[in-house]
Structure formats: structure tokens, C-alpha cells
PDB file of C-alpha atoms in Angstrom:
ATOM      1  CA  UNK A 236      77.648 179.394  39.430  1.00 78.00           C
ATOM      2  CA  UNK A 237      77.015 179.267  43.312  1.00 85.00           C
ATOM      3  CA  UNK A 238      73.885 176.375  42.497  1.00 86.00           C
ATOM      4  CA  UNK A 239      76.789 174.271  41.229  1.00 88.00           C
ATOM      5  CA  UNK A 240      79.146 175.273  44.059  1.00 87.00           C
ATOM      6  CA  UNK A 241      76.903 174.238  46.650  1.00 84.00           C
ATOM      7  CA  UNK A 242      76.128 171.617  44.551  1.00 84.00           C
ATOM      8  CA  UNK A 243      79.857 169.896  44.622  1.00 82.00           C
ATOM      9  CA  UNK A 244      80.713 171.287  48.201  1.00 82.00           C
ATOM     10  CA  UNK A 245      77.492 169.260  49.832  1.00 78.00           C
ATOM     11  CA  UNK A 246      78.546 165.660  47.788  1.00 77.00           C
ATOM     12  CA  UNK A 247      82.008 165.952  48.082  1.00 74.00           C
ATOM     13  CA  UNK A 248      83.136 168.141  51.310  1.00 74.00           C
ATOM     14  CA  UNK A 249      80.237 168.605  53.920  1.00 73.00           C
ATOM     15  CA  UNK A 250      78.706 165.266  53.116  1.00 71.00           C
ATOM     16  CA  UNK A 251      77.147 163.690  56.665  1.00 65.00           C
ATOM     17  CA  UNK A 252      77.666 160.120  55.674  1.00 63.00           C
ATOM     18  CA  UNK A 253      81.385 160.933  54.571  1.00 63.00           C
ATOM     19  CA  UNK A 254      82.238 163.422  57.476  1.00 62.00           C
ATOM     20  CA  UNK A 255      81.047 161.513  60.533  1.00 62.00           C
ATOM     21  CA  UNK A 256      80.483 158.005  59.049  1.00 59.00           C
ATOM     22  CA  UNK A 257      76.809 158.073  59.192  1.00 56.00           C
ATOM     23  CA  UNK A 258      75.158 155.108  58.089  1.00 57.00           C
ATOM     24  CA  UNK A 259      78.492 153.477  56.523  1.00 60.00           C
ATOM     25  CA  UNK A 260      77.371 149.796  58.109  1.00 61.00           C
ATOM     26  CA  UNK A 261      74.595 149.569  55.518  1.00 61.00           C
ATOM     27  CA  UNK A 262      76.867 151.305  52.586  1.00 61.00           C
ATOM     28  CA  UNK A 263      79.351 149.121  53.092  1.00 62.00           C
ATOM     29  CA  UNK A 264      77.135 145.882  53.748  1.00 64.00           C
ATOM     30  CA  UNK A 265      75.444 146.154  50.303  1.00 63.00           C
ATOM     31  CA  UNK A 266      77.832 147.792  48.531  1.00 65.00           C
ATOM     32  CA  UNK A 267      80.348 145.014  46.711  1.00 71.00           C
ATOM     33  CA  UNK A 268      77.449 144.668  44.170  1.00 74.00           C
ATOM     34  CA  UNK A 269      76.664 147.612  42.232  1.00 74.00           C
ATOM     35  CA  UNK A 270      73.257 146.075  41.722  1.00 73.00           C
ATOM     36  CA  UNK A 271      72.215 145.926  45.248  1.00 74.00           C
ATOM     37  CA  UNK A 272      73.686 149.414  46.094  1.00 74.00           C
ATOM     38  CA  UNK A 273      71.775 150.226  43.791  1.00 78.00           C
ATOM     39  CA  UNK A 274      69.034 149.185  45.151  1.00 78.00           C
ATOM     40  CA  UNK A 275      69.707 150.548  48.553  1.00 78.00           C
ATOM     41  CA  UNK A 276      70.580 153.643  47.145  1.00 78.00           C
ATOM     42  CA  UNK A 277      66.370 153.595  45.392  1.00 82.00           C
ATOM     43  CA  UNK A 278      65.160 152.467  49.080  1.00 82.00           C
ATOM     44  CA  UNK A 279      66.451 155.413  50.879  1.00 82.00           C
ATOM     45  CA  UNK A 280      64.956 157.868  47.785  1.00 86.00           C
ATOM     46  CA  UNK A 281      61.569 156.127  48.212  1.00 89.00           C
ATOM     47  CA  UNK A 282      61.945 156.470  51.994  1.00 88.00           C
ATOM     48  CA  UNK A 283      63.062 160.272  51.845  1.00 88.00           C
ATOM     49  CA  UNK A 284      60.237 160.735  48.992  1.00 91.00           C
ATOM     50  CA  UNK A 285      57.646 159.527  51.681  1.00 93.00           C
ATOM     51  CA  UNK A 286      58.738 160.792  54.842  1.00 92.00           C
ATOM     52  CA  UNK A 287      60.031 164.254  53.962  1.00 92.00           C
ATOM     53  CA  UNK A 288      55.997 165.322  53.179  1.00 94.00           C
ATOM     54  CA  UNK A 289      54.806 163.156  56.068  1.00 93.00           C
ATOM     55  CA  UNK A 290      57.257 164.687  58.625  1.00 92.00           C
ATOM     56  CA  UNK A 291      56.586 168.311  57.584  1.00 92.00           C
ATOM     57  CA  UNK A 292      52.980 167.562  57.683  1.00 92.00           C
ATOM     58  CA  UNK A 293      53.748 166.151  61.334  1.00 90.00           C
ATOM     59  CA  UNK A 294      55.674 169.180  61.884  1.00 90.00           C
ATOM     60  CA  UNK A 295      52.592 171.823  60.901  1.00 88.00           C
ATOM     61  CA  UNK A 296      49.399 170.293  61.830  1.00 87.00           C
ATOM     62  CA  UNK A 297      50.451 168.699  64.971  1.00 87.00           C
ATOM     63  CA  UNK A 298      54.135 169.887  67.002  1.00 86.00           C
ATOM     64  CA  UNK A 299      54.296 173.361  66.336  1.00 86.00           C
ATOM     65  CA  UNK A 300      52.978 175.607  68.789  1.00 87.00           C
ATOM     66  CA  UNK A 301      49.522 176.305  68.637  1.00 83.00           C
ATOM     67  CA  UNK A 302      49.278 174.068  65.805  1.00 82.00           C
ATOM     68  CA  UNK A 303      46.110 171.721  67.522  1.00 85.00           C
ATOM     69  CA  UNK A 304      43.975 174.957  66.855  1.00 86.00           C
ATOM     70  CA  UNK A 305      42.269 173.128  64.113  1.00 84.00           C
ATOM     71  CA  UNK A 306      41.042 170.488  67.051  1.00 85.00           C
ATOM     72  CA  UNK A 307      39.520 173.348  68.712  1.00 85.00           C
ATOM     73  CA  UNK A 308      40.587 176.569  71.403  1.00 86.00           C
ATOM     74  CA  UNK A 309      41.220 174.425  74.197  1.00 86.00           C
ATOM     75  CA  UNK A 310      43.675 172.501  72.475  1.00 84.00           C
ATOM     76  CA  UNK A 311      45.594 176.091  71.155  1.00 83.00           C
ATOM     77  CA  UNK A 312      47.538 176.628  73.793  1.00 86.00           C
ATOM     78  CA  UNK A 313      49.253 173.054  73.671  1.00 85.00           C
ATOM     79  CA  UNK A 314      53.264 172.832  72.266  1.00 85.00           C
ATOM     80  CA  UNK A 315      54.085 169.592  71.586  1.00 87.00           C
ATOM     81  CA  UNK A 316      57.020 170.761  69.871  1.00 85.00           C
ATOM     82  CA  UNK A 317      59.739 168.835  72.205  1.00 88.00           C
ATOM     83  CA  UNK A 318      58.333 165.938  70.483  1.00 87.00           C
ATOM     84  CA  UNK A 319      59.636 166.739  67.419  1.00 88.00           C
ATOM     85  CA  UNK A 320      62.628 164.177  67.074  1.00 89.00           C
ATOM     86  CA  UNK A 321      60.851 161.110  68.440  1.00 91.00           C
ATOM     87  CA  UNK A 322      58.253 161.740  65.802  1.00 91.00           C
ATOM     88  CA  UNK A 323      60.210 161.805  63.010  1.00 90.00           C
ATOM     89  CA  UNK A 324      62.450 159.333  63.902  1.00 89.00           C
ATOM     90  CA  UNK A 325      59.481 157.000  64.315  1.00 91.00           C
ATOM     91  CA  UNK A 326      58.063 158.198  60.971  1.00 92.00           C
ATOM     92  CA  UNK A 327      61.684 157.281  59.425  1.00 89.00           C
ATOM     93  CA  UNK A 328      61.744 153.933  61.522  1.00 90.00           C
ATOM     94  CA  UNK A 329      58.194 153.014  60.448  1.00 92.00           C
ATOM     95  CA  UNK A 330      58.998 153.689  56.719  1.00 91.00           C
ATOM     96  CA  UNK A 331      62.077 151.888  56.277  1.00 88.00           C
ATOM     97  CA  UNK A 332      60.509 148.601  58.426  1.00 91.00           C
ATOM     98  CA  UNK A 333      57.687 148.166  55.302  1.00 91.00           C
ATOM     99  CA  UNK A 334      59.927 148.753  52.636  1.00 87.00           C
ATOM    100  CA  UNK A 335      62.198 146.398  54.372  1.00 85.00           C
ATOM    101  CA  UNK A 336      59.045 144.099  54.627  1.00 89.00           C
ATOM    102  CA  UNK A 337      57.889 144.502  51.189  1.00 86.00           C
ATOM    103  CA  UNK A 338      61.624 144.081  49.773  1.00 82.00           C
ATOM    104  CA  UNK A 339      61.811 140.563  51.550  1.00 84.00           C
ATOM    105  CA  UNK A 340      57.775 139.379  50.092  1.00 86.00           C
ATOM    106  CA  UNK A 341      59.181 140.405  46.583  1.00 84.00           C
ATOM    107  CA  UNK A 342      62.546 139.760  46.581  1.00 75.00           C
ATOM    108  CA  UNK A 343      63.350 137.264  49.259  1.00 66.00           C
ATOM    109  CA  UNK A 344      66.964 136.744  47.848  1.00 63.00           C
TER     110      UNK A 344
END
């Protein structure tokens, strides 16, 4: 009962797009066609789908602390963790700027 709770609650009341307009431009850009919100809505589950594993990878193996062990013991002690946000925003970026690219060889219109 509480899996369909939280289910409701985070698409209808604690929704970020909803609650502080997050990425409304592009909702509301595309979205007088069901066909091409649509097709939005596909492009941000393929970029999710691709950047959730990438960014957690990032996350592990590279900006937690002690996580450049694998490189060797000199680079142990090293915490790139403040670089967290940077990263994945440039993961996100990167993503969504070849789908975007790929959209507009296949599908100039």
C-alpha cells in the first residue's frame, strides 16, 4: 500500500518539474503535439537510461574519496569529491547534445 502511496505522492504532489517549474520551457515548447511530447518524453528516458549508470560509475571509480586507489597508493589519498556536480552535469549536458544531434541527422523536421 505505501509502494503505491509514494508512488502517487512523487507524480502528483512532490513532483520537481511541477513544484518549482523545472524544465517547463521544453514541456511546454513541444508539448501542443502529443506526438512530439512524446518524443521528448522517450529522449529524457534514453538520457536518464544512459547517464544514471555512467554518473554512478563516475561517482565510485573516480570522486569518492579514496576512490583513485585502483590507479595506485599515491593516488589514495586524493578526494575529488567537490567535483561531483560539474561532472554530472557535464555527463547530462554531453548526453542530451548527441541525442539532440542524432534527432536532427534522422529526423531533421
Amino acid at each position: 500500500m505505501e509502494h503505491i502511496e509514494l508512488f502517487f505522492k512523487s507524480i502528483f504532489i512532490d513532483n520537481m518539474v511541477f513544484a518549482t517549474f523545472l524544465g517547463m520551457c521544453s514541456y511546454l515548447a513541444v508539448s501542443k503535439k502529443v506526438s512530439t511530447a512524446v518524443g521528448l518524453g522517450a529522449a529524457v528516458i534514453f538520457v536518464l537510461a544512459i547517464t544514471v549508470p555512467l554518473n554512478w560509475m563516475l561517482d565510485q571509480y573516480i570522486l569518492q574519496p579514496g576512490a583513485l586507489k585502483w590507479l595506485g597508493a599515491e593516488y589514495a589519498s586524493y578526494d575529488l569529491s567537490f567535483l561531483s556536480f560539474i561532472m554530472f552535469i557535464a555527463t547530462i549536458a554531453t548526453m542530451v547534445q548527441l541525442v539532440e544531434i542524432i534527432v536532427e541527422k534522422f529526423s531533421p523536421s
